[in-house]
Coordinates of C-alpha atoms in Angstrom, one line a residue:
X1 CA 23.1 -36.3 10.2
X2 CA 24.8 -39.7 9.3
X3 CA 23.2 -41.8 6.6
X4 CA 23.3 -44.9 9.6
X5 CA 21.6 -42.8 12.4
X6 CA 18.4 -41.8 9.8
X7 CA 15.8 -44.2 9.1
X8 CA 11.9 -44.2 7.8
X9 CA 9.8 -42.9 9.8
X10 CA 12.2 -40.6 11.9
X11 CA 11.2 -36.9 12.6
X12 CA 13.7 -35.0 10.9
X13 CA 13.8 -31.2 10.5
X14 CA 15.9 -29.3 7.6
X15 CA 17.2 -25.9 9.6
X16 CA 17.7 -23.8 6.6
X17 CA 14.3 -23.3 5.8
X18 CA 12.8 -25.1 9.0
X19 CA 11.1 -27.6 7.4
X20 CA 10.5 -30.6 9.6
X21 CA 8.3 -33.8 8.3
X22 CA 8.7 -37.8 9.2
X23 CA 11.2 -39.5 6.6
X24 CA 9.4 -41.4 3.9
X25 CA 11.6 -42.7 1.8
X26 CA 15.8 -42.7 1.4
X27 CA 17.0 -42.6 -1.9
X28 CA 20.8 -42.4 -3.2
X29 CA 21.5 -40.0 -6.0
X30 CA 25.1 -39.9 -7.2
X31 CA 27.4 -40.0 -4.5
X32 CA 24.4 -38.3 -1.9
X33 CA 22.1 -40.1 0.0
X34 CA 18.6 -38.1 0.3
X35 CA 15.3 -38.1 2.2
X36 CA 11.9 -37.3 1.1
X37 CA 9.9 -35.5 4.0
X38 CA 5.6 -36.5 4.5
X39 CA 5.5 -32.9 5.2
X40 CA 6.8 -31.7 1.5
X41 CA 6.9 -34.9 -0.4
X42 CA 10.5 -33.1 -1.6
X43 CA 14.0 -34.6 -1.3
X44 CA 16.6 -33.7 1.7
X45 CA 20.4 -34.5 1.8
X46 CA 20.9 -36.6 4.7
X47 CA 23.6 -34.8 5.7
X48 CA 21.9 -31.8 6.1
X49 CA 19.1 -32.9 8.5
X50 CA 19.0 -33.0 12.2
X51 CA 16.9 -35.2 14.3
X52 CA 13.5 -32.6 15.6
X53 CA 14.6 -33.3 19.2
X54 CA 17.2 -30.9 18.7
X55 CA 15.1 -28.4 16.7
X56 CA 12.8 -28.2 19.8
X57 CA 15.4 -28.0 22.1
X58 CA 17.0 -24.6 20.0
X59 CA 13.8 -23.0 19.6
X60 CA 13.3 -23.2 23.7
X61 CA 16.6 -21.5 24.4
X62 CA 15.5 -19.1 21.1
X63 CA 12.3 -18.1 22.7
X64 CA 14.0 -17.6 26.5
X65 CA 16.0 -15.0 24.3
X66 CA 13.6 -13.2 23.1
X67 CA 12.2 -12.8 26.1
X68 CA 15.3 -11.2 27.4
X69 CA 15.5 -8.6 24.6
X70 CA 12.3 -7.8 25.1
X71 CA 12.4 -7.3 29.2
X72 CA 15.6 -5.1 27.9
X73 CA 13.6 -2.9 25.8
X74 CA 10.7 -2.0 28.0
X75 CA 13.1 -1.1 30.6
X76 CA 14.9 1.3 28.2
X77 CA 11.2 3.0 27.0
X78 CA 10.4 3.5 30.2
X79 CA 13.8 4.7 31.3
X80 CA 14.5 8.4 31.9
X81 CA 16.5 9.1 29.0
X82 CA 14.2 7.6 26.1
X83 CA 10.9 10.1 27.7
X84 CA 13.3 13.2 27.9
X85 CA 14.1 12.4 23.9
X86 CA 10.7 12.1 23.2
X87 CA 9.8 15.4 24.6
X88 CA 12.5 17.1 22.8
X89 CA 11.2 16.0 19.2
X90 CA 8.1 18.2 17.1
X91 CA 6.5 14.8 15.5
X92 CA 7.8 16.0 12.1
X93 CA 8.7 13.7 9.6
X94 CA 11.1 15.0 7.0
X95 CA 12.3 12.7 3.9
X96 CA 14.7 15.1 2.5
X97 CA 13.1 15.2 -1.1

């Protein structure tokens, strides 16, 4: 995110670790500009933040995913050929040791 478009008090998440918090203060260390979170009280690079509108936004279109992989998989357990490979195995379990 550019170091113009954040400012205190902003919702900002940090997408590696999904951290999101309300900028509390912006501090310049060397040649980076950083901002501490309310959430964490820990230090951010600016550059690595984006604004929690857009975190909400991916983790709608994440979820609408999910539900697609799971429709996908309760049609292939109930499908034909999963039930015939079931019926075909003895419930053994063997670790090769």
């Amino acid at each position: 995110m550019p170091a113009d478009e954040i400012a205190l008090g902003m919702r900002v998440r940090y997408p590696r670790t999904g951290t999101t918090g309300a900028v509390v203060r912006i501090e310049q260390v060397g040649a980076d500009l950083f901002a501490e979170l309310d959430s964490t009280h820990l230090l951010y690079r600016t550059d690595l933040l984006i604004p929690a509108e857009q975190a909400k936004a991916a983790a709608k279109s994440q979820k609408e995913d999910i539900k697609e992989i799971i429709q996908r998989e309760r049609e292939f357990a109930a499908g034909s050929e999963f039930q015939d490979a079931l019926k075909n195995i003895d419930q053994s379990c063997e670790g090769g040791g």
